[in-house]
Coordinates of N, CA and C in Angstrom, one line a residue:
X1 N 0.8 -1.2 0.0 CA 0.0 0.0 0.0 C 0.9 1.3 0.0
X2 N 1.9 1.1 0.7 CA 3.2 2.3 0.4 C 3.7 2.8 -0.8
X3 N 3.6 1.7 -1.9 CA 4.5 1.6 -3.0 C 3.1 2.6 -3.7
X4 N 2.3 2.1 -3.5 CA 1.0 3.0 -4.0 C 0.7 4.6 -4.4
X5 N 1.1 5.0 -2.7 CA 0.7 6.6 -2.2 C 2.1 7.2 -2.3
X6 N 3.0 7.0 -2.8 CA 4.2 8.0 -2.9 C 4.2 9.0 -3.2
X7 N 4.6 10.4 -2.4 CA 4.2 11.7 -2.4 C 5.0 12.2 -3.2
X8 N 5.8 11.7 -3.4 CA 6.9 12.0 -4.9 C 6.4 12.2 -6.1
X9 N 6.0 11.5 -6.7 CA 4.8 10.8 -7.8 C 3.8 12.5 -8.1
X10 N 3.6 13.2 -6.8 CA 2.8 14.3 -6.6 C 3.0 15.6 -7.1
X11 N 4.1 15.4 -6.6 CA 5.3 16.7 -6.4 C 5.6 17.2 -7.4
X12 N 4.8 18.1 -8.1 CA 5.9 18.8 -9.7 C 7.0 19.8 -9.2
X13 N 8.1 19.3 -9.6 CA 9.3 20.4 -9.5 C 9.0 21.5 -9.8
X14 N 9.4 22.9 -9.4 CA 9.2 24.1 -9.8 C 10.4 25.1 -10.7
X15 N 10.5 25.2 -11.9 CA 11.2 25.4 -12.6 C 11.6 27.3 -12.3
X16 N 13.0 27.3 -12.2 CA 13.2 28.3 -11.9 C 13.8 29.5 -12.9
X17 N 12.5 30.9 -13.2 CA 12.7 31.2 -14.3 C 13.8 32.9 -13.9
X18 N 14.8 32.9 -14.4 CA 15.4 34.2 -14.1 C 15.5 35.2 -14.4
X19 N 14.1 35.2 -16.0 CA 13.8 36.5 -16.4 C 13.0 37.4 -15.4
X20 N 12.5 37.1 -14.3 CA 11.9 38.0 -13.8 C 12.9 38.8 -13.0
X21 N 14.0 38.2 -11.9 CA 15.0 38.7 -11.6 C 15.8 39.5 -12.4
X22 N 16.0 39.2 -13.9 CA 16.9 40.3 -14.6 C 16.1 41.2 -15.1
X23 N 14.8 41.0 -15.1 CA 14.4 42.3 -15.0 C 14.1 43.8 -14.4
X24 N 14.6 43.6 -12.8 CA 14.6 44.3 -12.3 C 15.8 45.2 -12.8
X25 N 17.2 44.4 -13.2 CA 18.0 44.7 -13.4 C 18.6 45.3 -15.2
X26 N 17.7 45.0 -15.7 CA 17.5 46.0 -17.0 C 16.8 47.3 -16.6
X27 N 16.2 47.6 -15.9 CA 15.6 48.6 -15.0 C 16.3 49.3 -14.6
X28 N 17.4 49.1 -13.8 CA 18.3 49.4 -13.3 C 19.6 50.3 -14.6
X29 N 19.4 49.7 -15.4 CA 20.3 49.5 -16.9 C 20.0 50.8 -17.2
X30 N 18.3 51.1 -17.3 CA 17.8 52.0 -18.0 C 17.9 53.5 -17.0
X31 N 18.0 53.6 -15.5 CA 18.1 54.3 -14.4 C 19.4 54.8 -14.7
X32 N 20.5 53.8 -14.9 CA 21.9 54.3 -14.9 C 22.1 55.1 -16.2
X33 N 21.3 55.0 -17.4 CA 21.7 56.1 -18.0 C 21.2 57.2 -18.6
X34 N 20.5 57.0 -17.6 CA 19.2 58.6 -17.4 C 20.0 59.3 -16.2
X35 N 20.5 58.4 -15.0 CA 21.4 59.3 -14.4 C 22.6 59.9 -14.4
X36 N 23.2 59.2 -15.5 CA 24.6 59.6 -16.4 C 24.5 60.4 -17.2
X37 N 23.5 61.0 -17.7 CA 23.2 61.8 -18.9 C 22.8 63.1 -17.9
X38 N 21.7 62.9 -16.2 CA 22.2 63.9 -15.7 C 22.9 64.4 -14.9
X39 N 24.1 63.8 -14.3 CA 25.5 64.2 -14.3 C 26.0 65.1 -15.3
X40 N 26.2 64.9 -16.3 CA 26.1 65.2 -17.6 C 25.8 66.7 -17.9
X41 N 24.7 66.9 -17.9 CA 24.1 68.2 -18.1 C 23.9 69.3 -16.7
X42 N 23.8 68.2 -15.0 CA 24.3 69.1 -14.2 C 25.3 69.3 -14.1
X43 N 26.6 69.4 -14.6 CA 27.8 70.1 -15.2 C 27.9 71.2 -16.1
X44 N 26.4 71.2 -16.6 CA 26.6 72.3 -18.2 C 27.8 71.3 -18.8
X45 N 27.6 70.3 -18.7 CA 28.5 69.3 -20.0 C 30.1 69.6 -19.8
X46 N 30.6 70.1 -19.0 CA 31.9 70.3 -19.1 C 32.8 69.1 -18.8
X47 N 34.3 69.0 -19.2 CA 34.6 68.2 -19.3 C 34.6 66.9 -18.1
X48 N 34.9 68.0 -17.1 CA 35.0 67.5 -15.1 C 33.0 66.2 -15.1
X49 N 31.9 66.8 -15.7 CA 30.9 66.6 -15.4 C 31.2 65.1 -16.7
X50 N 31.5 64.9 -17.8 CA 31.6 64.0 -18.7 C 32.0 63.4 -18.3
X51 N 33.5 63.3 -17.5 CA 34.5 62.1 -16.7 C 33.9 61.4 -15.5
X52 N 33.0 62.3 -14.8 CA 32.5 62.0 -14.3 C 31.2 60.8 -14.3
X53 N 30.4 61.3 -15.4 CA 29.2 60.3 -16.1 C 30.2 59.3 -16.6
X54 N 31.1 59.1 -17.2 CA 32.1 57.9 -17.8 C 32.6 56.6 -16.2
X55 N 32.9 57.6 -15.4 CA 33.2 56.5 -14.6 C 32.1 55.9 -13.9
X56 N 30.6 57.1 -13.4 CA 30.0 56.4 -13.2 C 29.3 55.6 -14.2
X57 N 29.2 55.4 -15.3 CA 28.9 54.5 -16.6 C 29.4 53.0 -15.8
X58 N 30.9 53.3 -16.1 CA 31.6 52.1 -15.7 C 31.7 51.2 -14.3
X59 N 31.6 52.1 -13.7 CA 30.8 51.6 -12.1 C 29.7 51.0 -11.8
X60 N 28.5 52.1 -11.9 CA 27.2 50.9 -12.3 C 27.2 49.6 -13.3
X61 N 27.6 50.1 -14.3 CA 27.6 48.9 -15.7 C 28.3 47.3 -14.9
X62 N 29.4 47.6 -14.0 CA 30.0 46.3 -14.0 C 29.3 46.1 -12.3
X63 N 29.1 46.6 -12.0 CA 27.8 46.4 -10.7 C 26.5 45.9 -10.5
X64 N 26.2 46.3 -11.9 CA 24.5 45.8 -12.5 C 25.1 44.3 -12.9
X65 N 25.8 43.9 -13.8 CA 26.4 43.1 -14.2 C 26.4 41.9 -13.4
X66 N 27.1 41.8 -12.4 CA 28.0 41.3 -11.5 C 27.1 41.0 -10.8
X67 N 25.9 41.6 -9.8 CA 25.3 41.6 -9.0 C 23.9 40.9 -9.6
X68 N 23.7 40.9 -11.1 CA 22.7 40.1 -11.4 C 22.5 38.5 -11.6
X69 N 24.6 38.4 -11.7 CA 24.1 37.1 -11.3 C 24.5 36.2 -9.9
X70 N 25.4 36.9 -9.2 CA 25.9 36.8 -8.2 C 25.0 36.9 -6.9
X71 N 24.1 37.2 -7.1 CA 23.1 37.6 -6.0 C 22.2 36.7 -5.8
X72 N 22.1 35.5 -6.3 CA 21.5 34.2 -6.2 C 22.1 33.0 -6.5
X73 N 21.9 32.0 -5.8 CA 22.6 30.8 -6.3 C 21.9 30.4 -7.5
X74 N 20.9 30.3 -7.8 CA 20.3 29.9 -9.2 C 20.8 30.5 -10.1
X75 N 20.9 31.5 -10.3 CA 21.0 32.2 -11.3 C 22.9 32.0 -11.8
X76 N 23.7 32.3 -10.9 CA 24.9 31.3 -10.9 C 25.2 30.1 -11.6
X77 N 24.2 29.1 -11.3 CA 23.9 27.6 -11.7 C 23.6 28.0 -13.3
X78 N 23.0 28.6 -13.6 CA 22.2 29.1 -15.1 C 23.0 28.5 -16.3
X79 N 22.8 27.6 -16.9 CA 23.9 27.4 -18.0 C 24.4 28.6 -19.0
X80 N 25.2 28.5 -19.5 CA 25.8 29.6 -20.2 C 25.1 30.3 -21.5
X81 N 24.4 29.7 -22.3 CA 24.2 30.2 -23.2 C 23.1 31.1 -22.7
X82 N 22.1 30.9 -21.4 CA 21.4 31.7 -20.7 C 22.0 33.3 -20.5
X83 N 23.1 32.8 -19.8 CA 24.2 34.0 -19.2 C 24.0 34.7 -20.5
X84 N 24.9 34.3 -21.4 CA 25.2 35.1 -22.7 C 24.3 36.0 -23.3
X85 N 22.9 35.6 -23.5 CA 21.7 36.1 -23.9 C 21.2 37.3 -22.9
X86 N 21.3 37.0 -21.7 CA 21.1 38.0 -20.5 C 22.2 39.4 -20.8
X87 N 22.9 39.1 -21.0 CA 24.4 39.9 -21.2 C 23.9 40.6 -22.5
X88 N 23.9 40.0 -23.2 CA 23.6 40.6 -24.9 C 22.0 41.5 -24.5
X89 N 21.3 41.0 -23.9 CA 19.9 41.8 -23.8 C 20.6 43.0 -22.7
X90 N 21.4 43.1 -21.9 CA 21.8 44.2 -21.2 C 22.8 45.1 -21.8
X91 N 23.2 44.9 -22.5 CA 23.8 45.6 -23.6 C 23.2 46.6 -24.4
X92 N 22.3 45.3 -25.5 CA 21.3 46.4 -26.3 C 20.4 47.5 -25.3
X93 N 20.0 47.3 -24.3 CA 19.3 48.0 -23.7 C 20.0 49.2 -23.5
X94 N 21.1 49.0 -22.8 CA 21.8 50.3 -22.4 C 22.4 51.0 -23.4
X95 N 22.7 50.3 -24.9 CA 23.0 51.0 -26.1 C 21.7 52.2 -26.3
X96 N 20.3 51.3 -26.5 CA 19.1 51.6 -26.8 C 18.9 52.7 -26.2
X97 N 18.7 52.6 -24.4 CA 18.7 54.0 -23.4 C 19.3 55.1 -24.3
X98 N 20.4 55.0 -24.4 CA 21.2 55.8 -24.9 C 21.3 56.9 -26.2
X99 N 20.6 55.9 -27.0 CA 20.3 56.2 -28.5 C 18.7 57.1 -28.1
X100 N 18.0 56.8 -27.1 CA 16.9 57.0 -26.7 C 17.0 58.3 -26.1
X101 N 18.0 58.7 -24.6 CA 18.5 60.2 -24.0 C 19.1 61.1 -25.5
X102 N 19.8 60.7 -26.5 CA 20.0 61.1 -27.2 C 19.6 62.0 -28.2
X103 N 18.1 60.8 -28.4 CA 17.1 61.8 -29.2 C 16.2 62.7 -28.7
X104 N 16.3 63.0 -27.5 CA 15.2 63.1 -26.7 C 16.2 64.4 -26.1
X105 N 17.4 64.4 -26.3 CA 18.1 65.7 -25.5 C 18.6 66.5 -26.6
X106 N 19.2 66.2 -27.9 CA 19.3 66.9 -29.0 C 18.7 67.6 -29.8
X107 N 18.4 68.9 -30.0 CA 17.6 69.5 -31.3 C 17.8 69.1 -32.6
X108 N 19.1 68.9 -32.8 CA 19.7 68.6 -33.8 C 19.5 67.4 -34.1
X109 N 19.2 66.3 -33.4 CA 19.2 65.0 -33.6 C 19.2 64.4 -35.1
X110 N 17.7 65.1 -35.4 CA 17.4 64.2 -36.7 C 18.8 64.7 -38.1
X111 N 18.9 65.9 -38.0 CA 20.3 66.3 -38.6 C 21.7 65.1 -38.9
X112 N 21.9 64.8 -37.2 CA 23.3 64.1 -37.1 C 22.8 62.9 -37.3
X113 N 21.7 62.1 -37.6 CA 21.4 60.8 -36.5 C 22.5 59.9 -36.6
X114 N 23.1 59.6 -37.9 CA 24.2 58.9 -38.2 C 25.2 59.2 -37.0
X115 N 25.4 60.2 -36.9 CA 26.6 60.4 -35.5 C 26.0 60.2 -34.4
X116 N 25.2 60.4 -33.8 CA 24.6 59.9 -32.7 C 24.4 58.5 -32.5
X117 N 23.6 57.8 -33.4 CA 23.8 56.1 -34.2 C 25.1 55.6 -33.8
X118 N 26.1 56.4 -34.5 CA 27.7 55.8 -34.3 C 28.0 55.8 -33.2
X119 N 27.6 56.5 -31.8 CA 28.4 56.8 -30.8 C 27.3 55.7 -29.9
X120 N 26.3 55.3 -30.2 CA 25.8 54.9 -29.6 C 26.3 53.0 -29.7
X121 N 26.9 53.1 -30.8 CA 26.9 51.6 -31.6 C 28.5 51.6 -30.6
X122 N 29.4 52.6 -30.1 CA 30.6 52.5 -30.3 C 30.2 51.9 -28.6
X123 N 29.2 52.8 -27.6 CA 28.9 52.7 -26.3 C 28.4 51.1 -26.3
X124 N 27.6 50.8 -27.1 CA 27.7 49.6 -27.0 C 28.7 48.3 -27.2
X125 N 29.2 48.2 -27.9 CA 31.2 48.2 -27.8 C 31.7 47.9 -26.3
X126 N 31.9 49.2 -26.2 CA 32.2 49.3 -24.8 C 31.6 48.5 -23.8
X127 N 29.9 48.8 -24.0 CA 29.4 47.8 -22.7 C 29.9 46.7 -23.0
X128 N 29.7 45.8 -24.3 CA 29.8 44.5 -24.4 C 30.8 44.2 -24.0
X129 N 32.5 45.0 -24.0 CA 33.7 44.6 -23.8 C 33.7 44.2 -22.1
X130 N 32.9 45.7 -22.0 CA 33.3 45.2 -20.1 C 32.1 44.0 -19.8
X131 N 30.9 44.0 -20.2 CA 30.4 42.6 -19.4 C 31.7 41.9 -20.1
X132 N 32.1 41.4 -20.8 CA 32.8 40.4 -21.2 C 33.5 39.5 -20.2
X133 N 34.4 41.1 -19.2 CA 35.1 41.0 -18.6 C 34.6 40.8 -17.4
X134 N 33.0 41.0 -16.8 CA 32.6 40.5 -15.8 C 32.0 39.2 -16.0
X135 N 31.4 38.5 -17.0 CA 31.0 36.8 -17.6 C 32.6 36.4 -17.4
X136 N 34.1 36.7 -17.4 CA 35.3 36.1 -17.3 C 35.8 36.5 -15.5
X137 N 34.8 37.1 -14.8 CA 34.9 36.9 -13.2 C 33.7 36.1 -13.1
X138 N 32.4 36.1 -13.4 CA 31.5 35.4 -13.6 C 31.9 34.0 -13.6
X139 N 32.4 33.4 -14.4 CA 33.1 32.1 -14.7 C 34.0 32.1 -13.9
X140 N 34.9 32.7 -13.1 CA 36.1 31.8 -12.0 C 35.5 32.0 -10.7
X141 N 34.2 32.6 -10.4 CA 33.6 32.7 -9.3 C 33.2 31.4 -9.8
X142 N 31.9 31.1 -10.8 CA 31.1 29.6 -10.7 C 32.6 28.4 -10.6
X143 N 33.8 28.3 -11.2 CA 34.4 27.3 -11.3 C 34.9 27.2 -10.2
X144 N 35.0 28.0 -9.0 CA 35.6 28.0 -7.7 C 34.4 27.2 -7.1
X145 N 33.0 28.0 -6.7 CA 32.0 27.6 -5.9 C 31.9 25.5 -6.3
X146 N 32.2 25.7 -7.7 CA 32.2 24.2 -8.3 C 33.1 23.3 -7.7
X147 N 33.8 23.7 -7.3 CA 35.0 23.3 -6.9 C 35.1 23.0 -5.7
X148 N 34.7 23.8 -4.5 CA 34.3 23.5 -3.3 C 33.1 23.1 -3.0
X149 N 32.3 22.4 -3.6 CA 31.0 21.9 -3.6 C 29.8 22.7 -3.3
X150 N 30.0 24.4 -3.0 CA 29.4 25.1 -2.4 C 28.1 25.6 -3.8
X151 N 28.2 24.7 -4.5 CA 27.0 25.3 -6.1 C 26.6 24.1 -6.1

């Protein structure tokens, strides 16, 4: 009669989906460069105020990064081509933001769009390079936890 009622049998596993967690953090994506842009212009754009929005760029960017997947053991666990896709979707986004403060703060916009376009294609560049280089801590964090049984 045991072999019968097995609560196992019952039990559907619950699959664990991590688009909802990275979305808070595309959110975040889109915050950091609305608040870099005003850095930016509470400078009157001077150079002091641009170095400024650049490092915080680079600050948040590998923070949002780092913290989206680090902040949970599941999401850790995530197979890679997951990672990759998440990465690639936080990229475009913060290109997008970008291309988006852009047109939305220039008069001139429709004039230059090509150069605006280009600078936004180039920021994206840049993001991709630095996640790159956070998915390459990303990976010797997971291969350590792997390592000490602690994943």
């Amino acid at each position: 009669m045991k072999d019968l009622l097995n609560e196992d049998e019952f039990v559907t596993p619950v699959n664990y989906n991590p688009w909802k967690s990275f979305a808070v953090f595309y959110c975040f994506a889109i915050a950091q460069a609305g608040i870099a842009q005003l850095i930016t212009y509470a400078g009157n754009s001077s150079y002091q105020s641009r170095l400024m929005s650049g490092f915080f760029n680079i600050i948040a960017g590998i923070t949002i990064c780092l913290v989206m997947f680090l902040h949970k053991k599941q999401n850790l666990a995530l197979p890679w081509p997951v990672k990759i896709k998440a990465v690639l979707l936080l990229t475009i986004i913060n290109a997008a933001s970008l291309l988006a403060l852009a047109a939305l703060s220039y008069n001139d916009f429709m004039d230059s769009f090509a150069f605006y376009f280009g600078r936004c294609v180039m920021a994206a560049l840049i993001y991709l390079c630095m996640y790159g280089i956070c998915c390459l801590v990303v990976y010797i964090v997971q291969k350590s936890k792997e390592k000490n049984g602690r994943l």
